[in-house]
mmCIF file of N, CA and C in Angstrom:
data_model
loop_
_atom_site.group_PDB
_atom_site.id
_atom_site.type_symbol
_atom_site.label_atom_id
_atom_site.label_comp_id
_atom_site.label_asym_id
_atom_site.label_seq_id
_atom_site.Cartn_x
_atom_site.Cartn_y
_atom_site.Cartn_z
ATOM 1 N N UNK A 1 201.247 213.243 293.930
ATOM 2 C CA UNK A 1 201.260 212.313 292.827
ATOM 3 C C UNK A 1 200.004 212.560 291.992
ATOM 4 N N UNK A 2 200.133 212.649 290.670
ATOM 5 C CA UNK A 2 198.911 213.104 289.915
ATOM 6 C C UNK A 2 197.819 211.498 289.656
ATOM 7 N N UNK A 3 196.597 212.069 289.560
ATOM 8 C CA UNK A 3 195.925 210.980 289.409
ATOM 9 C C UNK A 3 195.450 210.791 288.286
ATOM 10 N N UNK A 4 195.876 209.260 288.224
ATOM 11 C CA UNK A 4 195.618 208.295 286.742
ATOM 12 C C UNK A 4 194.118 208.475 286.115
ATOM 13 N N UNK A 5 193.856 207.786 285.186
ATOM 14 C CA UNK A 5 192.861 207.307 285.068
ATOM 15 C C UNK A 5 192.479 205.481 285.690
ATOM 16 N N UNK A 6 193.336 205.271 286.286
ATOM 17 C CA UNK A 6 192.663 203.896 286.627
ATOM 18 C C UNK A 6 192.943 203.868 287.963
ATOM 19 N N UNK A 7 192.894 205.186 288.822
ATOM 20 C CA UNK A 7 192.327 205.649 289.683
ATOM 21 C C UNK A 7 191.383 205.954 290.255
ATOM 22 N N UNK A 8 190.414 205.311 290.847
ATOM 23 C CA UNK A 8 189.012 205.422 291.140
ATOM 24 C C UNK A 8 188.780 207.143 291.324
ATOM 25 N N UNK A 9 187.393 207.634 290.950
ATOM 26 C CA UNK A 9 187.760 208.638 290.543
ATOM 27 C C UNK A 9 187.504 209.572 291.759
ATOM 28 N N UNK A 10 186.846 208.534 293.079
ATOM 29 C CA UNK A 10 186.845 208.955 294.859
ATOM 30 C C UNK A 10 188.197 209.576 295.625
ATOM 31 N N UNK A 11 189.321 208.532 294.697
ATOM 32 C CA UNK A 11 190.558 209.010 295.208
ATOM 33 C C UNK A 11 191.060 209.820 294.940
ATOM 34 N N UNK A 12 190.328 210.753 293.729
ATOM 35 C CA UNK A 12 191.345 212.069 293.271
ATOM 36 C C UNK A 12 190.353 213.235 293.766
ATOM 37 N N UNK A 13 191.107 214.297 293.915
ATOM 38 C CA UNK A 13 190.163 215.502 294.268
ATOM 39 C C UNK A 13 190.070 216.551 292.974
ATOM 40 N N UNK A 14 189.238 217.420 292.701
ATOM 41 C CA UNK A 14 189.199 217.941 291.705
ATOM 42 C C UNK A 14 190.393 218.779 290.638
ATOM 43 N N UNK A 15 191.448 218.678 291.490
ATOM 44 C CA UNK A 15 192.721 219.517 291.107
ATOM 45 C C UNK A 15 193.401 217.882 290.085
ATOM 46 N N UNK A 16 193.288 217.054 290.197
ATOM 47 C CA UNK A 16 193.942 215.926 289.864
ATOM 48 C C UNK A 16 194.429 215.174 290.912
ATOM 49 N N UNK A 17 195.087 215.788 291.781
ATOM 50 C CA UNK A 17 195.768 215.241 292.928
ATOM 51 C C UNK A 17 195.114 213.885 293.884
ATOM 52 N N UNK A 18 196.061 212.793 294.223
ATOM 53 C CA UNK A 18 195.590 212.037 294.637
ATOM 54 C C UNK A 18 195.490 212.448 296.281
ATOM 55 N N UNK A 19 194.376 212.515 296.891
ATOM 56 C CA UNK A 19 193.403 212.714 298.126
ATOM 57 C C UNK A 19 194.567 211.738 299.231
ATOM 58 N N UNK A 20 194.160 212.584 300.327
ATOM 59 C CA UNK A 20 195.061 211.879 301.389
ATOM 60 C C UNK A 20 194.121 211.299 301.889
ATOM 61 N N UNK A 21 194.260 209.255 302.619
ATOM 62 C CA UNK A 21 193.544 208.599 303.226
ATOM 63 C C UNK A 21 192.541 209.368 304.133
ATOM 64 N N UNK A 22 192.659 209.894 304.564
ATOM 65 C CA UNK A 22 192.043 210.126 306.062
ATOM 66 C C UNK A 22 190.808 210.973 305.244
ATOM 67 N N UNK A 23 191.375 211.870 304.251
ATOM 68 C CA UNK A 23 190.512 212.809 303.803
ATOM 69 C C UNK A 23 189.223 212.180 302.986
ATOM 70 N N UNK A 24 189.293 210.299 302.609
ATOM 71 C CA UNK A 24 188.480 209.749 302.435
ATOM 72 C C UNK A 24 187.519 209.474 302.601
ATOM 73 N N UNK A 25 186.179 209.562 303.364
ATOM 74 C CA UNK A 25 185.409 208.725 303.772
ATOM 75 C C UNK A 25 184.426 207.174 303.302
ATOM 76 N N UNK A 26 184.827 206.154 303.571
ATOM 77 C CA UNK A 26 184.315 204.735 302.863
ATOM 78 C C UNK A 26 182.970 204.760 303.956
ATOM 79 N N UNK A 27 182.779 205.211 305.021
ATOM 80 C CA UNK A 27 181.726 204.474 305.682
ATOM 81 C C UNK A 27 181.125 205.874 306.089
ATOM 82 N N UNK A 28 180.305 206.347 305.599
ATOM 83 C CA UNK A 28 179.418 207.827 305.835
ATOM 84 C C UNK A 28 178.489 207.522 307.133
ATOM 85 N N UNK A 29 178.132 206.732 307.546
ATOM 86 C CA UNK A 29 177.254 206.579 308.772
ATOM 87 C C UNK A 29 178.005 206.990 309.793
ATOM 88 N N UNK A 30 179.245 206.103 309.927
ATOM 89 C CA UNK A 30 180.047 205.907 311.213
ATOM 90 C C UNK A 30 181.042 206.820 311.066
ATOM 91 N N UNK A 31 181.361 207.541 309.526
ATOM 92 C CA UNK A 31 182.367 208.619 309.652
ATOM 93 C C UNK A 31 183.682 207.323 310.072
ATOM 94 N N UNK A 32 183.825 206.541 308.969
ATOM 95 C CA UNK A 32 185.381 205.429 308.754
ATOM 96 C C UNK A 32 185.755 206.153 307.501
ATOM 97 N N UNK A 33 187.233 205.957 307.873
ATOM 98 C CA UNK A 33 187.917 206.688 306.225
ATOM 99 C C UNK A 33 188.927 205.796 306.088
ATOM 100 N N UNK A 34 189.715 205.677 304.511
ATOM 101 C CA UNK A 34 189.833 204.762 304.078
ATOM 102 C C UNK A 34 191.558 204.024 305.111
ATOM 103 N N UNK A 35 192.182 205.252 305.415
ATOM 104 C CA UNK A 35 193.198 205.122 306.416
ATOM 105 C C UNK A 35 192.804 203.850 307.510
ATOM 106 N N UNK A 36 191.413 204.355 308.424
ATOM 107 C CA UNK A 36 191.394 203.339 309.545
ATOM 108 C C UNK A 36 191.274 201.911 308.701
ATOM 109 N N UNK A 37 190.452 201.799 307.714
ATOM 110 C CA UNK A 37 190.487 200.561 306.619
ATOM 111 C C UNK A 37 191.808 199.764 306.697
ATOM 112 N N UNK A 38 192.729 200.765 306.580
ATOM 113 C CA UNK A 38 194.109 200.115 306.016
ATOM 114 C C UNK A 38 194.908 199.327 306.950
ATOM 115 N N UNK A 39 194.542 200.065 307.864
ATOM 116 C CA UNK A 39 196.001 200.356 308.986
ATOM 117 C C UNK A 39 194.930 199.142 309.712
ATOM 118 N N UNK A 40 193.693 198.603 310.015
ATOM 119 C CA UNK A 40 193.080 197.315 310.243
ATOM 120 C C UNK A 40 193.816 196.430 309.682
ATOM 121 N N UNK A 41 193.753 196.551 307.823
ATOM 122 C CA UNK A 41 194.025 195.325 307.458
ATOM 123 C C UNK A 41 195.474 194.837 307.672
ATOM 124 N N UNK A 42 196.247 196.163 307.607
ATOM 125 C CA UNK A 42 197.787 195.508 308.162
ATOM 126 C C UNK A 42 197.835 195.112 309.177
ATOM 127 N N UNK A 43 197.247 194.893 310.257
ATOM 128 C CA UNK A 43 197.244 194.740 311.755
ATOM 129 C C UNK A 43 196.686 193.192 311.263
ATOM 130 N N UNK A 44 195.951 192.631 310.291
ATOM 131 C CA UNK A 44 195.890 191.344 310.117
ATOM 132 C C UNK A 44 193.965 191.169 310.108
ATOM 133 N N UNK A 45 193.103 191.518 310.074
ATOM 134 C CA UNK A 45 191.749 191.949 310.432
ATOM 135 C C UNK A 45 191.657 192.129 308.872
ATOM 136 N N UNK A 46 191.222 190.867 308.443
ATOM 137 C CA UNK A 46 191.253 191.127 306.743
ATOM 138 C C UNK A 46 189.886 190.148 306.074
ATOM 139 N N UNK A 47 189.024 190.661 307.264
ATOM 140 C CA UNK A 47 187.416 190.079 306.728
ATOM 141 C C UNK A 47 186.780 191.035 307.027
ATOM 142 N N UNK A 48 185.396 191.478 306.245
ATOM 143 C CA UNK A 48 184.091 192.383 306.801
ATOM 144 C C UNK A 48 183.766 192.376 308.292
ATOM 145 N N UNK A 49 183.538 191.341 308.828
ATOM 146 C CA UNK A 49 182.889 191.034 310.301
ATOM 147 C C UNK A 49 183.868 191.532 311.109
ATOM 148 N N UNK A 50 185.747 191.245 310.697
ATOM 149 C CA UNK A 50 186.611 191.808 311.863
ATOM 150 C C UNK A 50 186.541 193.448 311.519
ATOM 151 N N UNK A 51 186.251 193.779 310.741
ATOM 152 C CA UNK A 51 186.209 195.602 311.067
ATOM 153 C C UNK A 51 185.226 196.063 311.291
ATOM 154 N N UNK A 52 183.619 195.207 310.725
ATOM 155 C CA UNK A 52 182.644 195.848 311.311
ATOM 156 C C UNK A 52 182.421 195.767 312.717
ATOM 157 N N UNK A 53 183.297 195.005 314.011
ATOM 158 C CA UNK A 53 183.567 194.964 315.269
ATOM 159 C C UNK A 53 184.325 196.068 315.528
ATOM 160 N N UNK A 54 185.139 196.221 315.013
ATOM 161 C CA UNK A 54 186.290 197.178 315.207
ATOM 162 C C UNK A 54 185.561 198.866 315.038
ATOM 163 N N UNK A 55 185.334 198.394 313.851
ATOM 164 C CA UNK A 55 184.763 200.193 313.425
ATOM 165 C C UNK A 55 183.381 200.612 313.550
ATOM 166 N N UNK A 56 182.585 199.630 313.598
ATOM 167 C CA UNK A 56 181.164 199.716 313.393
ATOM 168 C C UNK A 56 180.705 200.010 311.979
ATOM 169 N N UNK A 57 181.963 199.496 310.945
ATOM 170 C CA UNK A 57 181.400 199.988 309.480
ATOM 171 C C UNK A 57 180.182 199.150 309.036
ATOM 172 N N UNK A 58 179.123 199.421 308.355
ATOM 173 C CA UNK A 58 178.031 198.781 308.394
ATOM 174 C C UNK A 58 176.685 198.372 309.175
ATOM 175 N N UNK A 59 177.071 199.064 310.608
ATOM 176 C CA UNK A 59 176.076 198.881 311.416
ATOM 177 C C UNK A 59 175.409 200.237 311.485
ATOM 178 N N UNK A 60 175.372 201.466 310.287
ATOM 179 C CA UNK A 60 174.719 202.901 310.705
ATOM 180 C C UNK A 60 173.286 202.312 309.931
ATOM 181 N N UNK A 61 172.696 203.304 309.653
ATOM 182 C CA UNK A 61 171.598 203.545 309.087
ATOM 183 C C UNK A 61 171.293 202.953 307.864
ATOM 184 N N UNK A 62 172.205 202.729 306.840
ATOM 185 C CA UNK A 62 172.473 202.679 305.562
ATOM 186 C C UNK A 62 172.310 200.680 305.389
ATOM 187 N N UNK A 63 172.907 200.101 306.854
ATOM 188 C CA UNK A 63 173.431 198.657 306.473
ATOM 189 C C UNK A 63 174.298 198.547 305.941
ATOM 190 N N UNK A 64 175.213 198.861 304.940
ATOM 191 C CA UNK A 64 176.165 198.627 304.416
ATOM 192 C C UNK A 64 176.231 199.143 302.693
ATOM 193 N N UNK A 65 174.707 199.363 302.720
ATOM 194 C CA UNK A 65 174.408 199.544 301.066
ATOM 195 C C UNK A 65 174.894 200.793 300.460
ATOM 196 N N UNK A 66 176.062 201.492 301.606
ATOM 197 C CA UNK A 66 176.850 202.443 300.059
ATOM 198 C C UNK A 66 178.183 201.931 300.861
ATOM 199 N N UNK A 67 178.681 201.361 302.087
ATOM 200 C CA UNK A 67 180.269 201.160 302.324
ATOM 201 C C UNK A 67 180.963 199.587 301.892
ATOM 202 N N UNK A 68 179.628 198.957 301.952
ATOM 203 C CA UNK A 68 180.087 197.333 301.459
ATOM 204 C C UNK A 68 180.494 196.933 300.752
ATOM 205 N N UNK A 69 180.320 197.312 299.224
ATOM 206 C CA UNK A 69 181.310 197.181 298.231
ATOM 207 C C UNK A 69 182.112 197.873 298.523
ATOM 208 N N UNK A 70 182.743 198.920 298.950
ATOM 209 C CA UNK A 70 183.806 199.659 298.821
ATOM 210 C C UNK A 70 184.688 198.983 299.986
ATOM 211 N N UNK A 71 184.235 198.525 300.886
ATOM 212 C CA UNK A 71 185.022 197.847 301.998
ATOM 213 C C UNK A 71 185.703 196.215 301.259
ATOM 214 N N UNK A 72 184.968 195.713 300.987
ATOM 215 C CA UNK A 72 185.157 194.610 299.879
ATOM 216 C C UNK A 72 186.467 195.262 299.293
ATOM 217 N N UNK A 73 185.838 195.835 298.416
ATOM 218 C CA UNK A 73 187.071 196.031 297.670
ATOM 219 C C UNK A 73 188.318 196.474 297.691
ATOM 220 N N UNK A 74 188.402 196.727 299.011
ATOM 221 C CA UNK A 74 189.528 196.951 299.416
ATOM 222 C C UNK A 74 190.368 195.804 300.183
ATOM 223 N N UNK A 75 189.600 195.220 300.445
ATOM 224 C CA UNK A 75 189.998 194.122 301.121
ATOM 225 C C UNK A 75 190.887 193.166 300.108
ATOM 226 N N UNK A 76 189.784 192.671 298.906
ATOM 227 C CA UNK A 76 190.149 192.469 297.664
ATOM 228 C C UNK A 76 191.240 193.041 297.274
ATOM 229 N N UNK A 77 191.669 193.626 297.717
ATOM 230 C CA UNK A 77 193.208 194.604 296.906
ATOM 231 C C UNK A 77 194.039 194.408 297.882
ATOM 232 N N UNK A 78 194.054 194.246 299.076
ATOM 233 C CA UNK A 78 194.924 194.199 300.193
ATOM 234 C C UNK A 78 194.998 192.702 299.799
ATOM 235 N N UNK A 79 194.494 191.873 300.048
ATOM 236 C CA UNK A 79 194.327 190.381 299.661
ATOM 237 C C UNK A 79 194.892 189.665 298.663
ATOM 238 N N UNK A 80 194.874 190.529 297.560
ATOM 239 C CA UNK A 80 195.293 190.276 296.366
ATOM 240 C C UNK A 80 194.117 189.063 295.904
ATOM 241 N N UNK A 81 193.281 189.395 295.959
ATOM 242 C CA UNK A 81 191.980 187.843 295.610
ATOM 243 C C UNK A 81 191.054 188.885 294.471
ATOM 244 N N UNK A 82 190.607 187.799 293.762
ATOM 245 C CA UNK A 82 189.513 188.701 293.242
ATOM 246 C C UNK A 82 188.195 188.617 293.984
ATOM 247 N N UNK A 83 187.775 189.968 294.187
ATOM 248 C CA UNK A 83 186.577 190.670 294.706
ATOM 249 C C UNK A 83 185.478 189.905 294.770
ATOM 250 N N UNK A 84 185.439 188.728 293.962
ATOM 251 C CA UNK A 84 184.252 187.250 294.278
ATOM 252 C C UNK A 84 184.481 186.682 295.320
ATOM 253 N N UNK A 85 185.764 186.573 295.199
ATOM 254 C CA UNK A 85 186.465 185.832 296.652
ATOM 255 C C UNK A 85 186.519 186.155 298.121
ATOM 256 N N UNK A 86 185.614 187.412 298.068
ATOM 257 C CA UNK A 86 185.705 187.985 299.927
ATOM 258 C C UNK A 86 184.076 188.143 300.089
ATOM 259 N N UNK A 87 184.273 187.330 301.211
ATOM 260 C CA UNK A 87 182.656 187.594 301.320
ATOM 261 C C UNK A 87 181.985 188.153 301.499
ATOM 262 N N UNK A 88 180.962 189.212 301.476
ATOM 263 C CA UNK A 88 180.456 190.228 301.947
ATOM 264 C C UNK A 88 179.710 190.313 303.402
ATOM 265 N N UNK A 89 179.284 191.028 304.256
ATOM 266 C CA UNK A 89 178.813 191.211 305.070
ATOM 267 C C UNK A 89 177.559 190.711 305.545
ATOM 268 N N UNK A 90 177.053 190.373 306.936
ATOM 269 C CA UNK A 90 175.976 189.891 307.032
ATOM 270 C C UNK A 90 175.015 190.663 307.297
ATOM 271 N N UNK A 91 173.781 190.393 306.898
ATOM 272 C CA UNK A 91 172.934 191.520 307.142
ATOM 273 C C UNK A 91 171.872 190.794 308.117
ATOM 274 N N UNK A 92 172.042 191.496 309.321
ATOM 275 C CA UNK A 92 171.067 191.045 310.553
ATOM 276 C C UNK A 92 169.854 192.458 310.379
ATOM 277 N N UNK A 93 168.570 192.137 310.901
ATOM 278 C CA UNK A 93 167.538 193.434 310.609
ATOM 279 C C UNK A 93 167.754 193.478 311.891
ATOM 280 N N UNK A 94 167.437 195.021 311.871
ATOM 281 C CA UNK A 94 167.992 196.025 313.243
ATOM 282 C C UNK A 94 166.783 195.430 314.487
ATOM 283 N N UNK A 95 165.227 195.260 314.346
ATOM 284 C CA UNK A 95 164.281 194.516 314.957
ATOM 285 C C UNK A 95 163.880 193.733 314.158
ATOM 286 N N UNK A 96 163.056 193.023 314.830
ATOM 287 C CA UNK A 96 161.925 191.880 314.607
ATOM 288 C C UNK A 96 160.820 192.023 314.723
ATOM 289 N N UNK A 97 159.729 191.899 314.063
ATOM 290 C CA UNK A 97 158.428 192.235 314.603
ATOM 291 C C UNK A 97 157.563 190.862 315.201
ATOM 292 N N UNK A 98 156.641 191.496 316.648
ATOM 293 C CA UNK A 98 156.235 190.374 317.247
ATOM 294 C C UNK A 98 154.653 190.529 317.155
ATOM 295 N N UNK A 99 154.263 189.468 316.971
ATOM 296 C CA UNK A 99 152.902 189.413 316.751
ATOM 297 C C UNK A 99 152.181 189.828 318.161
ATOM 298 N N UNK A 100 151.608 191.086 318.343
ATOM 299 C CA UNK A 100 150.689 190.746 319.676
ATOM 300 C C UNK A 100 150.188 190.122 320.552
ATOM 301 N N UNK A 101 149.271 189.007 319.219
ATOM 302 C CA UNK A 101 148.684 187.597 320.135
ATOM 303 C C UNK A 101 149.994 187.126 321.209
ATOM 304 N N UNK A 102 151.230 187.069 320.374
ATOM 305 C CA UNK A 102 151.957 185.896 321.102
ATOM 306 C C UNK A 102 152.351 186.575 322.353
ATOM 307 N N UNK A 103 152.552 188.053 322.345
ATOM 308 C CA UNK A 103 152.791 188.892 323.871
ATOM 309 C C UNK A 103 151.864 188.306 324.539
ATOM 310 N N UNK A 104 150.055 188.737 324.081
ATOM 311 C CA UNK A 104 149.447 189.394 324.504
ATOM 312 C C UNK A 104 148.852 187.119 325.583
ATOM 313 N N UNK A 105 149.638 186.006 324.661
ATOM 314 C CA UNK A 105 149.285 184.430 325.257
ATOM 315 C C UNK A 105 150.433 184.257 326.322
ATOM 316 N N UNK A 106 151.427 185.364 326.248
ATOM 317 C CA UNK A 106 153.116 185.295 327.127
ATOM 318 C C UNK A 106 152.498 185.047 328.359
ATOM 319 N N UNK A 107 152.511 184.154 329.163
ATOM 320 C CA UNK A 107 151.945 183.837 330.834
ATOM 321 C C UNK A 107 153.291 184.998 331.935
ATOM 322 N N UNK A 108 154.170 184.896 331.131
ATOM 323 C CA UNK A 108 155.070 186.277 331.825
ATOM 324 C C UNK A 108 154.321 187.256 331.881
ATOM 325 N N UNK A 109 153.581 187.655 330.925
ATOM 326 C CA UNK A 109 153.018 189.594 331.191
ATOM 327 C C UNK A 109 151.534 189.510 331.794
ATOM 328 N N UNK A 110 151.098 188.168 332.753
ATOM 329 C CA UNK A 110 149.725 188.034 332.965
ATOM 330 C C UNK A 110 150.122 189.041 334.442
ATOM 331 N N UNK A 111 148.642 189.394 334.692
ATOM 332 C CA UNK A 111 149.186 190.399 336.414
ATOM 333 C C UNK A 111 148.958 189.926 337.247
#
């Protein structure tokens, strides 16, 4: 099938041709393509949090800051909602930093 112009321009490959799912990639950390996306949301898994369990999309290196909109928005299209309407992902920081003192007052690490 030739590709439109109101075809995102990820989905076409340089010949025109519209790109087969799999050959997609939405989540570059974890290596998710847009297929496993889909075949989630038909299974009923039609929020951020149920696929980032499922797939680990969003938990690589990146956080989410190149697959999150694109996961959104697909969701948004499966959904039929507009793209305001799905919430985006939560962002937990990978550590915490601990102040020394408070190790160093911990009555646990005394010898």
């Amino acid at each position: 099938m030739p590709c439109s112009f109101r075809i995102s321009s990820w989905v076409c490959d340089n010949s025109g041709e519209t790109m087969n799912k799999k050959d997609i990639i939405i989540c570059r950390c974890e290596d998710v393509n847009l297929e496993q996306i889909h075949q989630l949301l038909k299974q009923g898994y039609t929020n951020f949090e149920d696929l980032k369990r499922l797939l680990r999309v969003g938990m690589g290196p990146c956080q989410a800051t190149t697959c999150g909109h694109l996961i959104q928005r697909e969701i948004a299209k499966f959904l039929q909602k507009p793209i305001e309407e799905i919430p985006i992902h939560k962002v937990r920081p990978l550590a915490m930093g601990v102040e020394l003192k408070k190790i160093a007052e911990d009555p646990k690490h005394e010898d």
